[in-house]
Amino acid sequence: MRSHYCGQIDESLVGQNVTLCGWVNRRRDLGGLIFLDVRDVKGIVQVVVDPDFEQLFSTANKLKHEFCIQLTGAVRARPDSQVNKTMATGAVEILASELTILNAAAPLPLNMDGHLNNSEEQRLKYRYLDLRRPEMAQRLKFRAKVTSQIRNYLDSHDFMDIETPILTKATPEGARDYLVPSRTHKGQFFALPQSPQLFKQLLMMAGMDRYYQIVKCFRDEDLRADRQPEFTQIDIETSFMSADEVMSVTEDMTRQLFKNLLDVDLGEFPRMTYHEAMTKYGSDKPDLRIPLEMVDVADLLQGVEFKVFSGPANDPKGRVAALKVPQGADKFSRKDIDELTKFVGIYGAKGLAWIKVNDVSKGVEGLQSPILKFLPEEVALAIIDRTAAETGDILFFGSDKYTVVSEAIGALRLKIGESLGLVADEWKPLWVVDFPMFEELEDGGLTPLHHPFTAPVGVTAQELKQQPEKTLSNAYDMVLNGVEVGGGSVRIHDQDMQQVVFEILGIGEEEAQEKFGFLLDALKFGAPPHAGLAFGLDRLVMLMTGASSIRDVMAFPKTTTAACPLTDAPGNANPQQLADLAIEIKLPAK
Amino acid sequence: MRSHYCGQIDESLVGQNVTLCGWVNRRRDLGGLIFLDVRDVKGIVQVVVDPDFEQLFSTANKLKHEFCIQLTGAVRARPDSQVNKTMATGAVEILASELTILNAAAPLPLNMDGHLNNSEEQRLKYRYLDLRRPEMAQRLKFRAKVTSQIRNYLDSHDFMDIETPILTKATPEGARDYLVPSRTHKGQFFALPQSPQLFKQLLMMAGMDRYYQIVKCFRDEDLRADRQPEFTQIDIETSFMSADEVMSVTEDMTRQLFKNLLDVDLGEFPRMTYHEAMTKYGSDKPDLRIPLEMVDVADLLQGVEFKVFSGPANDPKGRVAALKVPQGADKFSRKDIDELTKFVGIYGAKGLAWIKVNDVSKGVEGLQSPILKFLPEEVALAIIDRTAAETGDILFFGSDKYTVVSEAIGALRLKIGESLGLVADEWKPLWVVDFPMFEELEDGGLTPLHHPFTAPVGVTAQELKQQPEKTLSNAYDMVLNGVEVGGGSVRIHDQDMQQVVFEILGIGEEEAQEKFGFLLDALKFGAPPHAGLAFGLDRLVMLMTGASSIRDVMAFPKTTTAACPLTDAPGNANPQQLADLAIEIKLPAK
């Protein structure tokens, strides 16, 4: 139906007849002529319709935005004065000689130029129009390039693309499973996988050596933080490879991806321990583009009478930390600080203490802060010394439970970094390593920081049992500009070790057998040492395209209430279907 | 952990030390030495353990089948007398100097040599052991190569890999949908897609031009005919391409796939109309490797008194057809024919008439058959003439409803072809085209032969409405050796036409709006002409690897009752989960 794509028309075709198919991106009537911008997947070209061609002109006169057309015409150079250098095809135009309307378009429910006028709901309802905007189309194109590059890399490194089931067994994090009633086994349910974790481990036990899959995963949870019920994972697993080797190959893959698609050289990724990341950045996914760091000061404050500081300073689970903003003293008004105080409140912080350093040479006299009256002079000075604060700096303080301070001041660091324009315009990847195996729950129980199949570092099963909370795991997260783009670990391949981990997590023998019997079984038959990693494809593409939400890099995302305004899913099931599945709807009482 | 793979050890490495990881495939104790066949993903190599290395020997003495080990040793040439030419590494062996047991293996629940001793249930329960058999591993490897080749082909032909949702709206064939209760929208359900059909059409309306996806699809149906609840589709859609162009590009892709992976030249695919396929082969997916054809003879039998023939011969919905088996007269005993009669009974045929041609020169005297007494001589001779039967041939007859005869005699053709060894050892692809738009249901209603989005050929919406049962669709199926490997069509891109098709199918306006409102909407806004095709990946790989079931080309298939013996899915949901989803189990009364 066409000889060329719109975006391919250039000066080399001048004098030739071409046939195009596409959409009317814009129409202008000027000096008796009709000018059309015709758009297809590869670009836009200008078409001129001359009234001398009567029938043609009358057809062209019917054209409105987004009509789908086919046209033939001669390519000609534009007069110098009309060359449009911002357009790939801006040196030429097409003088139409034939025109067919393939499909008309009713008045559009979306504004196709400035999409900011369109609500998210409207954009999703008319997604097929929203995706016609070149910006959106480019993102999907870019996403396809990312997966293609990654596949080529992994294929050429002997990784095998293997599909794992979508209809599978419920997982430990069952509360977030999507369930699927079975018609054949009435009263029983499949679950959609939150990740192919156990299947990829089984593939290693099957001797597949190097596995990958770009695969949908599912999690039925509240969607606040830009999450989606279904998301895509680049899932990788290897046998007989150490953590270092897995990190090396996936780092190399990421480096090549950025080089090939963005011409960005990421360099070698630094490694940082979990402890260092939490200490300096209050986060296990630090954004290293921001040059602000936290400094612990609890030891300086253990003796003060001011309970806000001395309480957490003396609590083994407390933390007191300062965040220094160099030359920030005159950048924060009282009102600004009040807002920052509200902001850290989101993370549970009960207040936000601060000290402005007006003149460091004057000792405490040169400091300004509502809290100075509660601090002995030598303590105030010790803090200035510890943080190496200088004239013009401001210090913010968090003092609370360890996690509250880390989260609140970590978030404050990002907020101030952004609002003061301190975020460097570069890519800052790193590996975070040496995570604790477990973290403590409110009730004193332990929960795995990654998942219960993560191997510990340097301990036997018996040693792990004795001090689980002190053991580090052999896990590693790849972090890029403050976003965790990938995470993985060496897995447990020893049956005893796996059983001890279940025990520590309070999973009894019977429960372990019911939920993971097949894994424990599989570990009996010569399971190899294995390790892997999973990337979040949506987030990676979001970062690489500069999109502000993962919804903008997915063709058909759901809303934040997990619905699809386009198809109106979820919808009602008919009674016969439900009867066949042996289920009934039982709405909760209002 | 290793310097080489087992399968890579060859004479070029003689004298070098290598470190390997893998599994004990076999152990023999011979002449005081221990011989190990060690296997990894790339092959098997022989390792010798000498009792001179005492500690090493004692470790090796513990090894049993499928222990996972790491070993180091020197590569040496085998003595000429011990070279094993059937083994890629058969010219060398490794003299072990270090040996570590990475994981022991308990006695195996599967026989790893001859898997025929293992039941399907056992094979699936211990899938991680079943997949260690090189035959199974090779199939998965081959499957990965197929998808990789196809992706490369489509990427290089400007097709964009775009993901469509798995949690979506129920489709017209709703009875076979897997439903997923929504937690956020209680009492409502998502459906898992039977295919991304509507989403790929929406992507064309979004201007994506050429789309592909290798994607899981789901169908909750009885699994008799080697089907699986989840299967994988190579899904393709294009804009502004004719049926011919889609066939051309997908045929070329298939040809390259066979050339690259099997070194088979498929040549140009012949095209056959649906009518010809049904007439000659009783099937819309004829296996052209079998040189038997059906011949219609109803017109010869309309006047006979024998009701078995004259009834269907005079019924516009009847069919009477003969299948000639050249030189088959002495190959079928009475008992054989009795069994064939039972066989066609499966397809609803009430009997199987036959005529043996003992001597064609003798006229009816030379024929042998229980039905001859019912046939006038000239009719019997006319049949011999029509079928060009010769001395030594046998004719089988079907006489019944059109579909019964086509299915029964079509199946008989395959069965006889196989049992007499008539199946040519070659690849026989073809396109079947010119399908009817609709087929008649028992109740006289119409149902689409493909799906309700298939475009008709050469009619307006009004013309279609007037004679739907006479209209052909613009659909095409790719058939290979009697298996439908792909199917597709030009789609309807005109709103009126789509509405007429819904009307013909008895889908009222309200129902159409509820189920497909978004599609009808989308057709309003400049939808382009579009066409596509979907391949069944599992079947294609099954054919290419010579596997006898699609289960053998999937890593973790379900059983024929849609269960997973490995993970024990589906399983019970806990009451809290069900309450969260606002559903209750309501088992049918026994």
GROMACS .gro file of C-alpha atoms in nm, chain A residues 1-2 5 8 21-23 39-42 66-69 102-109 125-129 131-133 136-137 140-144 147-148 151-152 155 158-170 174-190 192 199-200 202-210 212-216 218 220-222 229-232 239-242 245 493-495 514-515 518 521-529 537-538 554-564 566-574 577-588, chain B residues 1-2 5 8 21-23 39-42 66-69 102-109 125-129 131-133 136-137 140-144 147-148 151-152 155 158-170 174-190 192 199-200 202-210 212-216 218 220-222 229-232 239-242 245 493-495 514-515 518 521-529 537-538 554-564 566-574 577-588:
model
  304
    1MET     CA    1   0.000   0.000   0.000
    2ARG     CA    2   0.300   0.232   0.026
    5TYR     CA    3   0.750   0.575   0.507
    8GLN     CA    4   1.209   0.847   0.498
   21CYS     CA    5   0.007   0.580   0.430
   22GLY     CA    6  -0.049   0.761   0.757
   23TRP     CA    7  -0.244   1.008   0.962
   39ARG     CA    8   0.257   1.117   1.010
   40ASP     CA    9   0.346   0.749   1.024
   41VAL     CA   10   0.559   0.536   1.254
   42LYS     CA   11   0.883   0.677   1.112
   66GLU     CA   12  -0.612   1.195   1.259
   67PHE     CA   13  -0.790   1.088   0.942
   68CYS     CA   14  -0.607   0.781   0.809
   69ILE     CA   15  -0.507   0.835   0.445
  102LEU     CA   16  -0.877   0.504   0.444
  103ASN     CA   17  -1.071   0.592   0.756
  104ALA     CA   18  -1.224   0.910   0.890
  105ALA     CA   19  -1.178   1.033   1.246
  106ALA     CA   20  -1.451   1.172   1.466
  107PRO     CA   21  -1.364   1.478   1.678
  108LEU     CA   22  -1.087   1.364   1.911
  109PRO     CA   23  -1.144   1.317   2.283
  125LYS     CA   24  -0.918   0.534   2.812
  126TYR     CA   25  -0.806   0.648   2.467
  127ARG     CA   26  -0.467   0.490   2.490
  128TYR     CA   27  -0.464   0.417   2.114
  129LEU     CA   28  -0.472   0.794   2.057
  131LEU     CA   29   0.023   0.635   2.191
  132ARG     CA   30   0.006   0.813   1.855
  133ARG     CA   31   0.192   1.104   2.009
  136MET     CA   32   0.492   0.798   2.358
  137ALA     CA   33   0.568   0.597   2.045
  140LEU     CA   34   0.779   0.205   2.332
  141LYS     CA   35   1.029   0.186   2.048
  142PHE     CA   36   1.309   0.249   2.294
  143ARG     CA   37   1.174  -0.022   2.525
  144ALA     CA   38   1.178  -0.271   2.237
  147THR     CA   39   1.487  -0.584   2.536
  148SER     CA   40   1.638  -0.664   2.199
  151ARG     CA   41   1.846  -1.060   2.458
  152ASN     CA   42   2.131  -1.033   2.213
  155ASP     CA   43   2.210  -1.507   2.391
  158ASP     CA   44   2.523  -1.863   2.644
  159PHE     CA   45   2.217  -1.776   2.848
  160MET     CA   46   1.909  -1.979   2.752
  161ASP     CA   47   1.570  -1.814   2.724
  162ILE     CA   48   1.332  -2.053   2.906
  163GLU     CA   49   0.965  -1.991   2.983
  164THR     CA   50   0.830  -2.064   3.329
  165PRO     CA   51   0.461  -2.102   3.420
  166ILE     CA   52   0.220  -1.815   3.484
  167LEU     CA   53  -0.037  -2.044   3.643
  168THR     CA   54   0.148  -2.162   3.946
  169LYS     CA   55   0.141  -2.223   4.319
  170ALA     CA   56   0.087  -1.955   4.578
  174GLY     CA   57   0.074  -1.508   4.951
  175ALA     CA   58  -0.119  -1.206   5.069
  176ARG     CA   59  -0.019  -1.026   4.751
  177ASP     CA   60  -0.086  -1.315   4.514
  178TYR     CA   61  -0.340  -1.289   4.238
  179LEU     CA   62  -0.545  -1.609   4.262
  180VAL     CA   63  -0.698  -1.798   3.971
  181PRO     CA   64  -0.975  -2.049   4.048
  182SER     CA   65  -0.932  -2.386   3.881
  183ARG     CA   66  -1.226  -2.526   3.691
  184THR     CA   67  -1.087  -2.878   3.682
  185HIS     CA   68  -0.992  -2.886   4.048
  186LYS     CA   69  -1.286  -2.708   4.197
  187GLY     CA   70  -1.223  -2.516   4.517
  188GLN     CA   71  -0.852  -2.491   4.440
  189PHE     CA   72  -0.655  -2.200   4.306
  190PHE     CA   73  -0.352  -2.119   4.098
  192LEU     CA   74   0.012  -1.574   3.933
  199PHE     CA   75   1.131  -2.210   3.884
  200LYS     CA   76   1.459  -2.054   3.788
  202LEU     CA   77   1.472  -2.555   3.964
  203LEU     CA   78   1.610  -2.489   3.616
  204MET     CA   79   1.957  -2.465   3.766
  205MET     CA   80   1.895  -2.796   3.943
  206ALA     CA   81   1.790  -2.926   3.600
  207GLY     CA   82   2.139  -2.842   3.472
  208MET     CA   83   2.039  -2.550   3.246
  209ASP     CA   84   2.349  -2.359   3.362
  210ARG     CA   85   2.254  -2.010   3.245
  212TYR     CA   86   1.717  -1.579   3.137
  213GLN     CA   87   1.366  -1.469   3.069
  214ILE     CA   88   1.199  -1.135   3.014
  215VAL     CA   89   0.883  -1.215   3.198
  216LYS     CA   90   0.565  -1.073   3.343
  218PHE     CA   91   0.226  -0.999   3.929
  220ASP     CA   92  -0.175  -0.748   4.404
  221GLU     CA   93  -0.086  -0.455   4.625
  222ASP     CA   94  -0.167  -0.093   4.673
  229PRO     CA   95  -0.024  -0.507   3.911
  230GLU     CA   96   0.177  -0.664   3.632
  231PHE     CA   97   0.534  -0.566   3.567
  232THR     CA   98   0.820  -0.706   3.365
  239SER     CA   99   2.503  -2.218   3.806
  240PHE     CA  100   2.861  -2.243   3.933
  241MET     CA  101   2.904  -1.864   3.932
  242SER     CA  102   3.006  -1.656   4.231
  245GLU     CA  103   3.085  -1.321   3.846
  493HIS     CA  104   2.180  -2.495   4.749
  494ASP     CA  105   2.213  -2.694   5.069
  495GLN     CA  106   1.905  -2.859   5.211
  514GLU     CA  107   0.350  -2.792   5.217
  515LYS     CA  108   0.477  -2.472   5.062
  518PHE     CA  109   0.933  -2.955   4.609
  521ASP     CA  110   1.314  -3.234   4.762
  522ALA     CA  111   1.502  -3.091   4.467
  523LEU     CA  112   1.793  -2.992   4.693
  524LYS     CA  113   1.843  -3.363   4.769
  525PHE     CA  114   1.945  -3.461   4.419
  526GLY     CA  115   2.274  -3.290   4.346
  527ALA     CA  116   2.157  -2.928   4.331
  528PRO     CA  117   2.440  -2.707   4.199
  529PRO     CA  118   2.560  -2.385   4.360
  537LEU     CA  119   1.253  -0.361   3.309
  538ASP     CA  120   0.986  -0.095   3.350
  554MET     CA  121   0.401   0.052   2.912
  555ALA     CA  122   0.157   0.021   2.623
  556PHE     CA  123  -0.152  -0.053   2.833
  557PRO     CA  124  -0.092   0.020   3.202
  558LYS     CA  125  -0.354   0.008   3.474
  559THR     CA  126  -0.462   0.303   3.685
  560THR     CA  127  -0.356   0.345   4.046
  561THR     CA  128  -0.667   0.149   4.145
  562ALA     CA  129  -0.559  -0.142   3.924
  563ALA     CA  130  -0.823  -0.085   3.660
  564CYS     CA  131  -0.810  -0.042   3.282
  566LEU     CA  132  -0.979   0.138   2.805
  567THR     CA  133  -1.132  -0.209   2.827
  568ASP     CA  134  -1.314  -0.147   3.154
  569ALA     CA  135  -1.139  -0.436   3.326
  570PRO     CA  136  -1.197  -0.581   3.577
  571GLY     CA  137  -1.558  -0.654   3.493
  572ASN     CA  138  -1.847  -0.870   3.594
  573ALA     CA  139  -1.840  -1.245   3.553
  574ASN     CA  140  -2.155  -1.422   3.449
  577GLN     CA  141  -1.880  -1.891   3.481
  578LEU     CA  142  -1.873  -1.856   3.856
  579ALA     CA  143  -2.071  -2.177   3.903
  580ASP     CA  144  -1.826  -2.359   3.673
  581LEU     CA  145  -1.542  -2.231   3.889
  582ALA     CA  146  -1.725  -2.328   4.208
  583ILE     CA  147  -1.705  -1.980   4.356
  584GLU     CA  148  -1.952  -1.720   4.474
  585ILE     CA  149  -1.913  -1.351   4.528
  586LYS     CA  150  -1.945  -1.254   4.892
  587LEU     CA  151  -1.911  -0.879   4.928
  588PRO     CA  152  -1.806  -0.758   5.271
  591MET     CA  153   3.443  -2.224   3.956
  592ARG     CA  154   3.545  -2.383   3.626
  595TYR     CA  155   3.272  -2.693   3.007
  598GLN     CA  156   3.454  -2.847   2.528
  611CYS     CA  157   3.173  -2.854   3.729
  612GLY     CA  158   2.892  -3.096   3.660
  613TRP     CA  159   2.708  -3.414   3.745
  629ARG     CA  160   2.808  -3.411   3.240
  630ASP     CA  161   2.732  -3.042   3.215
  631VAL     CA  162   2.514  -2.830   2.987
  632LYS     CA  163   2.757  -2.865   2.696
  656GLU     CA  164   2.385  -3.728   3.978
  657PHE     CA  165   2.620  -3.612   4.252
  658CYS     CA  166   2.718  -3.254   4.171
  659ILE     CA  167   3.096  -3.218   4.167
  692LEU     CA  168   2.935  -2.984   4.577
  693ASN     CA  169   2.614  -3.167   4.655
  694ALA     CA  170   2.526  -3.531   4.711
  695ALA     CA  171   2.228  -3.699   4.547
  696ALA     CA  172   1.989  -3.934   4.718
  697PRO     CA  173   1.878  -4.243   4.525
  698LEU     CA  174   1.696  -4.113   4.219
  699PRO     CA  175   1.319  -4.145   4.178
  715LYS     CA  176   0.692  -3.435   3.955
  716TYR     CA  177   1.070  -3.459   3.926
  717ARG     CA  178   1.092  -3.232   3.626
  718TYR     CA  179   1.432  -3.097   3.738
  719LEU     CA  180   1.570  -3.450   3.696
  721LEU     CA  181   1.522  -3.209   3.218
  722ARG     CA  182   1.876  -3.325   3.296
  723ARG     CA  183   1.839  -3.588   3.024
  726MET     CA  184   1.510  -3.288   2.699
  727ALA     CA  185   1.778  -3.023   2.751
  730LEU     CA  186   1.466  -2.650   2.541
  731LYS     CA  187   1.787  -2.525   2.385
  732PHE     CA  188   1.633  -2.563   2.042
  733ARG     CA  189   1.323  -2.376   2.154
  734ALA     CA  190   1.540  -2.087   2.274
  737THR     CA  191   1.257  -1.768   1.953
  738SER     CA  192   1.593  -1.598   1.917
  741ARG     CA  193   1.306  -1.217   1.718
  742ASN     CA  194   1.610  -1.135   1.511
  745ASP     CA  195   1.354  -0.695   1.470
  748ASP     CA  196   1.105  -0.326   1.166
  749PHE     CA  197   0.860  -0.515   1.385
  750MET     CA  198   0.836  -0.373   1.737
  751ASP     CA  199   0.819  -0.604   2.038
  752ILE     CA  200   0.539  -0.461   2.254
  753GLU     CA  201   0.395  -0.617   2.569
  754THR     CA  202   0.020  -0.638   2.615
  755PRO     CA  203  -0.161  -0.702   2.945
  756ILE     CA  204  -0.213  -1.041   3.105
  757LEU     CA  205  -0.474  -0.910   3.346
  758THR     CA  206  -0.745  -0.806   3.107
  759LYS     CA  207  -1.112  -0.814   3.023
  760ALA     CA  208  -1.310  -1.130   2.956
  764GLY     CA  209  -1.565  -1.626   2.788
  765ALA     CA  210  -1.651  -1.981   2.885
  766ARG     CA  211  -1.287  -2.074   2.846
  767ASP     CA  212  -1.143  -1.772   3.025
  768TYR     CA  213  -0.937  -1.805   3.336
  769LEU     CA  214  -1.079  -1.549   3.578
  770VAL     CA  215  -0.884  -1.353   3.837
  771PRO     CA  216  -1.078  -1.191   4.121
  772SER     CA  217  -0.987  -0.828   4.184
  773ARG     CA  218  -0.906  -0.727   4.540
  774THR     CA  219  -0.945  -0.357   4.474
  775HIS     CA  220  -1.273  -0.392   4.283
  776LYS     CA  221  -1.442  -0.655   4.490
  777GLY     CA  222  -1.686  -0.881   4.309
  778GLN     CA  223  -1.522  -0.807   3.974
  779PHE     CA  224  -1.282  -1.016   3.774
  780PHE     CA  225  -0.995  -0.989   3.530
  782LEU     CA  226  -0.630  -1.399   3.135
  789PHE     CA  227  -0.470  -0.527   2.204
  790LYS     CA  228  -0.266  -0.585   1.892
  792LEU     CA  229  -0.544  -0.134   1.919
  793LEU     CA  230  -0.168  -0.104   1.873
  794MET     CA  231  -0.222  -0.073   1.499
  795MET     CA  232  -0.480   0.198   1.568
  796ALA     CA  233  -0.210   0.358   1.783
  797GLY     CA  234   0.011   0.378   1.474
  798MET     CA  235   0.267   0.115   1.579
  799ASP     CA  236   0.273  -0.016   1.220
  800ARG     CA  237   0.441  -0.353   1.283
  802TYR     CA  238   0.518  -0.867   1.745
  803GLN     CA  239   0.524  -1.040   2.076
  804ILE     CA  240   0.614  -1.388   2.192
  805VAL     CA  241   0.349  -1.417   2.454
  806LYS     CA  242   0.169  -1.650   2.690
  808PHE     CA  243  -0.446  -1.901   2.835
  810ASP     CA  244  -0.931  -2.315   3.040
  811GLU     CA  245  -1.052  -2.614   2.843
  812ASP     CA  246  -1.033  -2.988   2.844
  819PRO     CA  247  -0.376  -2.426   2.990
  820GLU     CA  248  -0.100  -2.181   2.905
  821PHE     CA  249   0.066  -2.182   2.568
  822THR     CA  250   0.291  -1.948   2.377
  829SER     CA  251  -0.078  -0.194   0.927
  830PHE     CA  252  -0.121  -0.112   0.560
  831MET     CA  253  -0.025  -0.464   0.454
  832SER     CA  254  -0.236  -0.693   0.239
  835GLU     CA  255   0.222  -0.928   0.211
 1083HIS     CA  256  -1.108  -0.166   1.025
 1084ASP     CA  257  -1.448  -0.025   0.942
 1085GLN     CA  258  -1.692   0.038   1.223
 1104GLU     CA  259  -2.044  -0.380   2.679
 1105LYS     CA  260  -1.794  -0.631   2.546
 1108PHE     CA  261  -1.370   0.015   2.323
 1111ASP     CA  262  -1.489   0.342   1.969
 1112ALA     CA  263  -1.135   0.300   1.846
 1113LEU     CA  264  -1.258   0.231   1.493
 1114LYS     CA  265  -1.402   0.585   1.490
 1115PHE     CA  266  -1.071   0.763   1.506
 1116GLY     CA  267  -0.886   0.686   1.184
 1117ALA     CA  268  -0.816   0.314   1.236
 1118PRO     CA  269  -0.576   0.193   0.966
 1119PRO     CA  270  -0.627  -0.119   0.752
 1127LEU     CA  271   0.523  -2.169   1.924
 1128ASP     CA  272   0.484  -2.492   2.119
 1144MET     CA  273   0.796  -2.689   2.765
 1145ALA     CA  274   1.005  -2.666   3.080
 1146PHE     CA  275   0.719  -2.701   3.328
 1147PRO     CA  276   0.399  -2.822   3.157
 1148LYS     CA  277   0.078  -2.918   3.332
 1149THR     CA  278  -0.079  -3.263   3.326
 1150THR     CA  279  -0.386  -3.343   3.118
 1151THR     CA  280  -0.596  -3.242   3.419
 1152ALA     CA  281  -0.428  -2.902   3.427
 1153ALA     CA  282  -0.228  -2.969   3.740
 1154CYS     CA  283   0.143  -2.941   3.824
 1156LEU     CA  284   0.595  -3.068   4.085
 1157THR     CA  285   0.460  -2.774   4.284
 1158ASP     CA  286   0.123  -2.932   4.357
 1159ALA     CA  287  -0.065  -2.646   4.193
 1160PRO     CA  288  -0.349  -2.563   4.203
 1161GLY     CA  289  -0.372  -2.562   4.581
 1162ASN     CA  290  -0.582  -2.438   4.866
 1163ALA     CA  291  -0.627  -2.069   4.934
 1164ASN     CA  292  -0.644  -1.955   5.291
 1167GLN     CA  293  -0.715  -1.448   5.106
 1168LEU     CA  294  -1.062  -1.545   4.989
 1169ALA     CA  295  -1.225  -1.292   5.220
 1170ASP     CA  296  -0.992  -1.022   5.083
 1171LEU     CA  297  -1.102  -1.116   4.733
 1172ALA     CA  298  -1.470  -1.121   4.835
 1173ILE     CA  299  -1.524  -1.475   4.712
 1174GLU     CA  300  -1.633  -1.800   4.870
 1175ILE     CA  301  -1.591  -2.156   4.755
 1176LYS     CA  302  -1.920  -2.318   4.667
 1177LEU     CA  303  -1.861  -2.676   4.559
 1178PRO     CA  304  -2.133  -2.830   4.345
   0.00000   0.00000   0.00000
